[in-house]
């Protein structure tokens, strides 16, 4: 069984993090071999389909339970805010620009190593006065609480691309110079086709193996 995800520190903040670009250096294969994290950290095998099954979050388990077993996972910062939707986010969610969103920002640390930055966008009118607006959403996380509201995710879409991190991303993930990240955008739809969450994640690419196992 997976341990319960622990929240070490909670911050409620109304300001966005500054954006910037990371000074891109070059890391040779030799340099990568000398990097302690690359040599010693056991990569996460992320089961992209199994982790999102309703049997997972619907029974009160974290989606991380499919990936990490009994490894030590900590959410060491949580920010919950209400913000107007940017043009890009509104477009991805099929909403009018500047509509109010509930925004949840988190950093995940596995075995002492920051591995993932996550920003979830949810329609504020949909999740108002629910545990989704609290730092700890309870067993099963956001998707279980959406189910409680009658808007359980019925379909997901994930889009992945590799890029260089911004300076703040590199600092928060404690990346060596020249290390790329994986940008993963997941959209959750309810049975009516409404977008109930857009989750933008930044993964330390060296920390992950992405696995998708499905029928032909």
PDB file of C-alpha atoms in Angstrom:
ATOM      1  CA  UNK A   1       0.000   0.000   0.000  1.00  0.00           C
ATOM      2  CA  UNK A   2       1.102   3.531  -0.715  1.00  0.00           C
ATOM      3  CA  UNK A   3       1.648   5.783   2.220  1.00  0.00           C
ATOM      4  CA  UNK A   4      -0.716   8.731   2.512  1.00  0.00           C
ATOM      5  CA  UNK A   5       0.730  11.744   0.714  1.00  0.00           C
ATOM      6  CA  UNK A   6       2.040  14.114   3.360  1.00  0.00           C
ATOM      7  CA  UNK A   7       1.683  17.894   3.206  1.00  0.00           C
ATOM      8  CA  UNK A   8       4.648  19.456   4.969  1.00  0.00           C
ATOM      9  CA  UNK A   9       3.931  23.159   4.526  1.00  0.00           C
ATOM     10  CA  UNK A  10       0.894  25.094   3.329  1.00  0.00           C
ATOM     11  CA  UNK A  11       1.031  28.553   1.784  1.00  0.00           C
ATOM     12  CA  UNK A  12      -2.016  30.452   0.530  1.00  0.00           C
ATOM     13  CA  UNK A  13      -0.836  33.109  -1.865  1.00  0.00           C
ATOM     14  CA  UNK A  14      -2.597  35.362  -4.364  1.00  0.00           C
ATOM     15  CA  UNK A  15       0.379  36.198  -6.531  1.00  0.00           C
ATOM     16  CA  UNK A  16       1.736  34.249  -9.471  1.00  0.00           C
ATOM     17  CA  UNK A  17       5.326  33.094  -9.417  1.00  0.00           C
ATOM     18  CA  UNK A  18       7.674  35.176 -11.555  1.00  0.00           C
ATOM     19  CA  UNK A  19       8.402  33.836 -15.011  1.00  0.00           C
ATOM     20  CA  UNK A  20      11.797  33.790 -16.636  1.00  0.00           C
ATOM     21  CA  UNK A  21      14.031  31.733 -18.791  1.00  0.00           C
ATOM     22  CA  UNK A  22      16.719  29.430 -17.591  1.00  0.00           C
ATOM     23  CA  UNK A  23      20.259  30.000 -18.732  1.00  0.00           C
ATOM     24  CA  UNK A  24      20.824  26.873 -20.777  1.00  0.00           C
ATOM     25  CA  UNK A  25      24.178  25.191 -20.383  1.00  0.00           C
ATOM     26  CA  UNK A  26      25.461  21.943 -21.792  1.00  0.00           C
ATOM     27  CA  UNK A  27      25.827  18.832 -19.663  1.00  0.00           C
ATOM     28  CA  UNK A  28      27.960  16.088 -21.145  1.00  0.00           C
ATOM     29  CA  UNK A  29      27.378  12.393 -20.560  1.00  0.00           C
ATOM     30  CA  UNK A  30      30.340  12.414 -18.193  1.00  0.00           C
ATOM     31  CA  UNK A  31      28.829  15.279 -16.207  1.00  0.00           C
ATOM     32  CA  UNK A  32      25.497  13.444 -15.996  1.00  0.00           C
ATOM     33  CA  UNK A  33      27.251  10.338 -14.681  1.00  0.00           C
ATOM     34  CA  UNK A  34      28.911  12.422 -11.971  1.00  0.00           C
ATOM     35  CA  UNK A  35      25.608  13.986 -10.883  1.00  0.00           C
ATOM     36  CA  UNK A  36      24.596  12.209  -7.631  1.00  0.00           C
ATOM     37  CA  UNK A  37      20.869  12.405  -8.431  1.00  0.00           C
ATOM     38  CA  UNK A  38      21.244  10.781 -11.852  1.00  0.00           C
ATOM     39  CA  UNK A  39      23.434   8.039 -10.438  1.00  0.00           C
ATOM     40  CA  UNK A  40      21.517   7.243  -7.247  1.00  0.00           C
ATOM     41  CA  UNK A  41      17.839   8.247  -7.574  1.00  0.00           C
ATOM     42  CA  UNK A  42      15.522   5.397  -8.581  1.00  0.00           C
ATOM     43  CA  UNK A  43      13.280   6.753 -11.371  1.00  0.00           C
ATOM     44  CA  UNK A  44       9.514   6.845 -10.963  1.00  0.00           C
ATOM     45  CA  UNK A  45       7.714   4.523 -13.349  1.00  0.00           C
ATOM     46  CA  UNK A  46       4.619   6.604 -14.055  1.00  0.00           C
ATOM     47  CA  UNK A  47       1.734   4.341 -15.092  1.00  0.00           C
ATOM     48  CA  UNK A  48      -0.151   6.857 -17.216  1.00  0.00           C
ATOM     49  CA  UNK A  49      -3.391   4.871 -17.573  1.00  0.00           C
ATOM     50  CA  UNK A  50      -3.594   2.843 -14.369  1.00  0.00           C
ATOM     51  CA  UNK A  51      -3.060   5.882 -12.132  1.00  0.00           C
ATOM     52  CA  UNK A  52      -6.106   7.698 -13.555  1.00  0.00           C
ATOM     53  CA  UNK A  53      -8.542   4.763 -13.357  1.00  0.00           C
ATOM     54  CA  UNK A  54     -11.655   5.435 -11.307  1.00  0.00           C
ATOM     55  CA  UNK A  55     -10.854   2.358  -9.234  1.00  0.00           C
ATOM     56  CA  UNK A  56      -7.818   4.282  -8.002  1.00  0.00           C
ATOM     57  CA  UNK A  57      -9.151   7.657  -6.815  1.00  0.00           C
ATOM     58  CA  UNK A  58     -12.719   6.387  -6.452  1.00  0.00           C
ATOM     59  CA  UNK A  59     -11.586   4.136  -3.595  1.00  0.00           C
ATOM     60  CA  UNK A  60      -9.820   6.966  -1.783  1.00  0.00           C
ATOM     61  CA  UNK A  61      -6.273   6.283  -3.001  1.00  0.00           C
ATOM     62  CA  UNK A  62      -3.913   8.908  -4.339  1.00  0.00           C
ATOM     63  CA  UNK A  63      -3.148   8.616  -8.053  1.00  0.00           C
ATOM     64  CA  UNK A  64       0.497   8.390  -6.953  1.00  0.00           C
ATOM     65  CA  UNK A  65      -0.224   5.002  -5.344  1.00  0.00           C
ATOM     66  CA  UNK A  66       0.034   3.364  -8.769  1.00  0.00           C
ATOM     67  CA  UNK A  67       3.559   4.692  -9.239  1.00  0.00           C
ATOM     68  CA  UNK A  68       5.562   4.750  -6.026  1.00  0.00           C
ATOM     69  CA  UNK A  69       4.557   1.894  -3.715  1.00  0.00           C
ATOM     70  CA  UNK A  70       5.828   2.611  -0.206  1.00  0.00           C
ATOM     71  CA  UNK A  71       8.333   5.323  -1.181  1.00  0.00           C
ATOM     72  CA  UNK A  72       8.238   8.566   0.809  1.00  0.00           C
ATOM     73  CA  UNK A  73       6.207  11.259  -1.000  1.00  0.00           C
ATOM     74  CA  UNK A  74       5.742  14.737   0.456  1.00  0.00           C
ATOM     75  CA  UNK A  75       3.837  17.742  -0.854  1.00  0.00           C
ATOM     76  CA  UNK A  76       6.029  20.409   0.692  1.00  0.00           C
ATOM     77  CA  UNK A  77       4.050  23.426  -0.510  1.00  0.00           C
ATOM     78  CA  UNK A  78       0.417  23.996  -1.459  1.00  0.00           C
ATOM     79  CA  UNK A  79      -0.992  27.273  -2.743  1.00  0.00           C
ATOM     80  CA  UNK A  80      -4.739  27.649  -3.297  1.00  0.00           C
ATOM     81  CA  UNK A  81      -5.893  30.850  -4.989  1.00  0.00           C
ATOM     82  CA  UNK A  82      -8.678  32.300  -7.088  1.00  0.00           C
ATOM     83  CA  UNK A  83      -7.439  33.913 -10.301  1.00  0.00           C
ATOM     84  CA  UNK A  84      -8.843  35.071 -13.643  1.00  0.00           C
ATOM     85  CA  UNK A  85      -8.146  32.634 -16.456  1.00  0.00           C
ATOM     86  CA  UNK A  86      -5.367  33.565 -18.843  1.00  0.00           C
ATOM     87  CA  UNK A  87      -6.074  33.395 -22.570  1.00  0.00           C
ATOM     88  CA  UNK A  88      -4.111  30.128 -22.882  1.00  0.00           C
ATOM     89  CA  UNK A  89      -5.830  28.412 -19.948  1.00  0.00           C
ATOM     90  CA  UNK A  90      -9.284  29.667 -20.935  1.00  0.00           C
ATOM     91  CA  UNK A  91      -8.734  28.365 -24.455  1.00  0.00           C
ATOM     92  CA  UNK A  92      -7.651  24.961 -23.159  1.00  0.00           C
ATOM     93  CA  UNK A  93     -10.708  24.716 -20.919  1.00  0.00           C
ATOM     94  CA  UNK A  94     -13.230  26.121 -23.401  1.00  0.00           C
ATOM     95  CA  UNK A  95     -14.033  29.055 -21.123  1.00  0.00           C
ATOM     96  CA  UNK A  96     -14.293  32.795 -21.571  1.00  0.00           C
ATOM     97  CA  UNK A  97     -11.075  34.650 -20.849  1.00  0.00           C
ATOM     98  CA  UNK A  98     -10.799  36.117 -17.334  1.00  0.00           C
ATOM     99  CA  UNK A  99     -13.451  33.775 -15.875  1.00  0.00           C
ATOM    100  CA  UNK A 100     -12.634  32.991 -12.236  1.00  0.00           C
ATOM    101  CA  UNK A 101     -10.692  29.800 -11.585  1.00  0.00           C
ATOM    102  CA  UNK A 102      -9.659  27.916  -8.476  1.00  0.00           C
ATOM    103  CA  UNK A 103      -5.911  27.379  -8.871  1.00  0.00           C
ATOM    104  CA  UNK A 104      -3.960  24.779  -6.899  1.00  0.00           C
ATOM    105  CA  UNK A 105      -0.136  24.873  -7.051  1.00  0.00           C
ATOM    106  CA  UNK A 106       1.951  22.096  -5.485  1.00  0.00           C
ATOM    107  CA  UNK A 107       5.491  20.741  -5.400  1.00  0.00           C
ATOM    108  CA  UNK A 108       6.014  16.996  -4.936  1.00  0.00           C
ATOM    109  CA  UNK A 109       9.162  15.652  -3.287  1.00  0.00           C
ATOM    110  CA  UNK A 110       9.935  11.926  -3.516  1.00  0.00           C
ATOM    111  CA  UNK A 111      12.591  10.390  -1.277  1.00  0.00           C
ATOM    112  CA  UNK A 112      13.880  13.895  -0.555  1.00  0.00           C
ATOM    113  CA  UNK A 113      14.154  14.886  -4.248  1.00  0.00           C
ATOM    114  CA  UNK A 114      11.795  17.450  -5.879  1.00  0.00           C
ATOM    115  CA  UNK A 115      10.348  15.685  -8.926  1.00  0.00           C
ATOM    116  CA  UNK A 116       7.169  17.499  -9.989  1.00  0.00           C
ATOM    117  CA  UNK A 117       5.544  20.942 -10.038  1.00  0.00           C
ATOM    118  CA  UNK A 118       1.785  20.873 -10.538  1.00  0.00           C
ATOM    119  CA  UNK A 119      -0.746  23.631 -11.242  1.00  0.00           C
ATOM    120  CA  UNK A 120      -4.425  22.660 -11.418  1.00  0.00           C
ATOM    121  CA  UNK A 121      -7.103  24.960 -12.830  1.00  0.00           C
ATOM    122  CA  UNK A 122     -10.749  24.282 -11.972  1.00  0.00           C
ATOM    123  CA  UNK A 123     -13.890  26.383 -12.630  1.00  0.00           C
ATOM    124  CA  UNK A 124     -14.439  28.416  -9.467  1.00  0.00           C
ATOM    125  CA  UNK A 125     -18.243  28.208  -9.713  1.00  0.00           C
ATOM    126  CA  UNK A 126     -18.074  24.421  -9.899  1.00  0.00           C
ATOM    127  CA  UNK A 127     -15.884  23.849  -6.841  1.00  0.00           C
ATOM    128  CA  UNK A 128     -17.022  26.730  -4.602  1.00  0.00           C
ATOM    129  CA  UNK A 129     -17.454  25.764  -0.929  1.00  0.00           C
ATOM    130  CA  UNK A 130     -16.042  22.280  -1.521  1.00  0.00           C
ATOM    131  CA  UNK A 131     -12.879  20.684  -0.074  1.00  0.00           C
ATOM    132  CA  UNK A 132     -11.209  21.329  -3.437  1.00  0.00           C
ATOM    133  CA  UNK A 133     -10.657  24.897  -2.250  1.00  0.00           C
ATOM    134  CA  UNK A 134      -8.847  23.606   0.856  1.00  0.00           C
ATOM    135  CA  UNK A 135      -5.151  22.638   0.904  1.00  0.00           C
ATOM    136  CA  UNK A 136      -5.993  19.017   1.817  1.00  0.00           C
ATOM    137  CA  UNK A 137      -8.788  17.701  -0.410  1.00  0.00           C
ATOM    138  CA  UNK A 138      -9.137  14.410   1.468  1.00  0.00           C
ATOM    139  CA  UNK A 139      -8.985  10.736   0.365  1.00  0.00           C
ATOM    140  CA  UNK A 140      -8.925  10.286  -3.393  1.00  0.00           C
ATOM    141  CA  UNK A 141      -7.921  13.897  -3.979  1.00  0.00           C
ATOM    142  CA  UNK A 142      -9.509  16.363  -6.397  1.00  0.00           C
ATOM    143  CA  UNK A 143     -11.084  13.697  -8.624  1.00  0.00           C
ATOM    144  CA  UNK A 144     -12.932  12.056  -5.736  1.00  0.00           C
ATOM    145  CA  UNK A 145     -14.237  15.461  -4.655  1.00  0.00           C
ATOM    146  CA  UNK A 146     -15.364  16.245  -8.210  1.00  0.00           C
ATOM    147  CA  UNK A 147     -17.284  12.964  -8.083  1.00  0.00           C
ATOM    148  CA  UNK A 148     -18.917  14.137  -4.844  1.00  0.00           C
ATOM    149  CA  UNK A 149     -20.072  17.228  -6.768  1.00  0.00           C
ATOM    150  CA  UNK A 150     -21.580  15.108  -9.532  1.00  0.00           C
ATOM    151  CA  UNK A 151     -18.793  15.895 -12.016  1.00  0.00           C
ATOM    152  CA  UNK A 152     -16.533  12.851 -11.818  1.00  0.00           C
ATOM    153  CA  UNK A 153     -13.913  12.690 -14.563  1.00  0.00           C
ATOM    154  CA  UNK A 154     -15.111  10.362 -17.320  1.00  0.00           C
ATOM    155  CA  UNK A 155     -12.296  10.966 -19.807  1.00  0.00           C
ATOM    156  CA  UNK A 156      -8.753  12.325 -19.714  1.00  0.00           C
ATOM    157  CA  UNK A 157      -6.407  13.739 -22.337  1.00  0.00           C
ATOM    158  CA  UNK A 158      -2.672  14.136 -21.737  1.00  0.00           C
ATOM    159  CA  UNK A 159      -0.276  16.098 -23.921  1.00  0.00           C
ATOM    160  CA  UNK A 160       3.496  15.889 -23.350  1.00  0.00           C
ATOM    161  CA  UNK A 161       6.447  17.816 -24.686  1.00  0.00           C
ATOM    162  CA  UNK A 162      10.068  18.262 -23.704  1.00  0.00           C
ATOM    163  CA  UNK A 163      11.522  21.733 -23.155  1.00  0.00           C
ATOM    164  CA  UNK A 164      14.052  23.638 -21.114  1.00  0.00           C
ATOM    165  CA  UNK A 165      12.848  24.869 -17.708  1.00  0.00           C
ATOM    166  CA  UNK A 166      12.330  28.457 -16.696  1.00  0.00           C
ATOM    167  CA  UNK A 167      14.695  29.711 -14.021  1.00  0.00           C
ATOM    168  CA  UNK A 168      12.084  29.366 -11.233  1.00  0.00           C
ATOM    169  CA  UNK A 169      11.265  25.821 -12.377  1.00  0.00           C
ATOM    170  CA  UNK A 170      14.926  24.823 -12.428  1.00  0.00           C
ATOM    171  CA  UNK A 171      15.402  26.239  -8.923  1.00  0.00           C
ATOM    172  CA  UNK A 172      12.304  24.585  -7.433  1.00  0.00           C
ATOM    173  CA  UNK A 173      13.173  21.215  -8.991  1.00  0.00           C
ATOM    174  CA  UNK A 174      16.862  21.618  -8.063  1.00  0.00           C
ATOM    175  CA  UNK A 175      17.967  20.757 -11.600  1.00  0.00           C
ATOM    176  CA  UNK A 176      21.578  20.732 -12.808  1.00  0.00           C
ATOM    177  CA  UNK A 177      22.457  23.156 -15.660  1.00  0.00           C
ATOM    178  CA  UNK A 178      21.192  22.048 -19.057  1.00  0.00           C
ATOM    179  CA  UNK A 179      18.670  19.504 -17.706  1.00  0.00           C
ATOM    180  CA  UNK A 180      15.358  19.476 -19.626  1.00  0.00           C
ATOM    181  CA  UNK A 181      11.895  18.999 -18.181  1.00  0.00           C
ATOM    182  CA  UNK A 182       8.749  17.314 -19.437  1.00  0.00           C
ATOM    183  CA  UNK A 183       5.711  19.585 -19.644  1.00  0.00           C
ATOM    184  CA  UNK A 184       2.565  17.488 -19.224  1.00  0.00           C
ATOM    185  CA  UNK A 185      -0.901  19.005 -19.619  1.00  0.00           C
ATOM    186  CA  UNK A 186      -3.811  16.836 -18.499  1.00  0.00           C
ATOM    187  CA  UNK A 187      -7.422  17.765 -19.219  1.00  0.00           C
ATOM    188  CA  UNK A 188     -10.252  16.048 -17.320  1.00  0.00           C
ATOM    189  CA  UNK A 189     -13.772  15.917 -18.804  1.00  0.00           C
ATOM    190  CA  UNK A 190     -17.018  14.906 -17.089  1.00  0.00           C
ATOM    191  CA  UNK A 191     -19.725  12.763 -18.703  1.00  0.00           C
ATOM    192  CA  UNK A 192     -21.217  15.842 -20.415  1.00  0.00           C
ATOM    193  CA  UNK A 193     -17.868  16.745 -21.973  1.00  0.00           C
ATOM    194  CA  UNK A 194     -17.279  19.737 -19.682  1.00  0.00           C
ATOM    195  CA  UNK A 195     -13.676  20.417 -18.744  1.00  0.00           C
ATOM    196  CA  UNK A 196     -13.564  20.093 -14.960  1.00  0.00           C
ATOM    197  CA  UNK A 197      -9.794  20.413 -14.542  1.00  0.00           C
ATOM    198  CA  UNK A 198      -6.726  21.428 -16.502  1.00  0.00           C
ATOM    199  CA  UNK A 199      -3.550  20.294 -14.760  1.00  0.00           C
ATOM    200  CA  UNK A 200      -0.212  21.603 -16.040  1.00  0.00           C
ATOM    201  CA  UNK A 201       2.748  19.659 -14.675  1.00  0.00           C
ATOM    202  CA  UNK A 202       6.500  20.133 -14.971  1.00  0.00           C
ATOM    203  CA  UNK A 203       8.452  16.898 -14.443  1.00  0.00           C
ATOM    204  CA  UNK A 204      12.165  16.456 -13.865  1.00  0.00           C
ATOM    205  CA  UNK A 205      12.777  14.378 -16.998  1.00  0.00           C
ATOM    206  CA  UNK A 206      15.598  12.362 -15.405  1.00  0.00           C
ATOM    207  CA  UNK A 207      13.316  11.295 -12.569  1.00  0.00           C
ATOM    208  CA  UNK A 208      10.646   9.606 -14.693  1.00  0.00           C
ATOM    209  CA  UNK A 209       9.908   6.633 -16.912  1.00  0.00           C
ATOM    210  CA  UNK A 210       6.530   7.220 -18.598  1.00  0.00           C
ATOM    211  CA  UNK A 211       4.630   3.962 -19.129  1.00  0.00           C
ATOM    212  CA  UNK A 212       1.356   3.540 -21.035  1.00  0.00           C
ATOM    213  CA  UNK A 213      -0.060  -0.002 -21.038  1.00  0.00           C
ATOM    214  CA  UNK A 214      -3.311  -0.493 -23.013  1.00  0.00           C
ATOM    215  CA  UNK A 215      -5.147  -2.987 -25.199  1.00  0.00           C
ATOM    216  CA  UNK A 216      -4.569  -3.037 -28.960  1.00  0.00           C
TER     217      UNK A 216
END
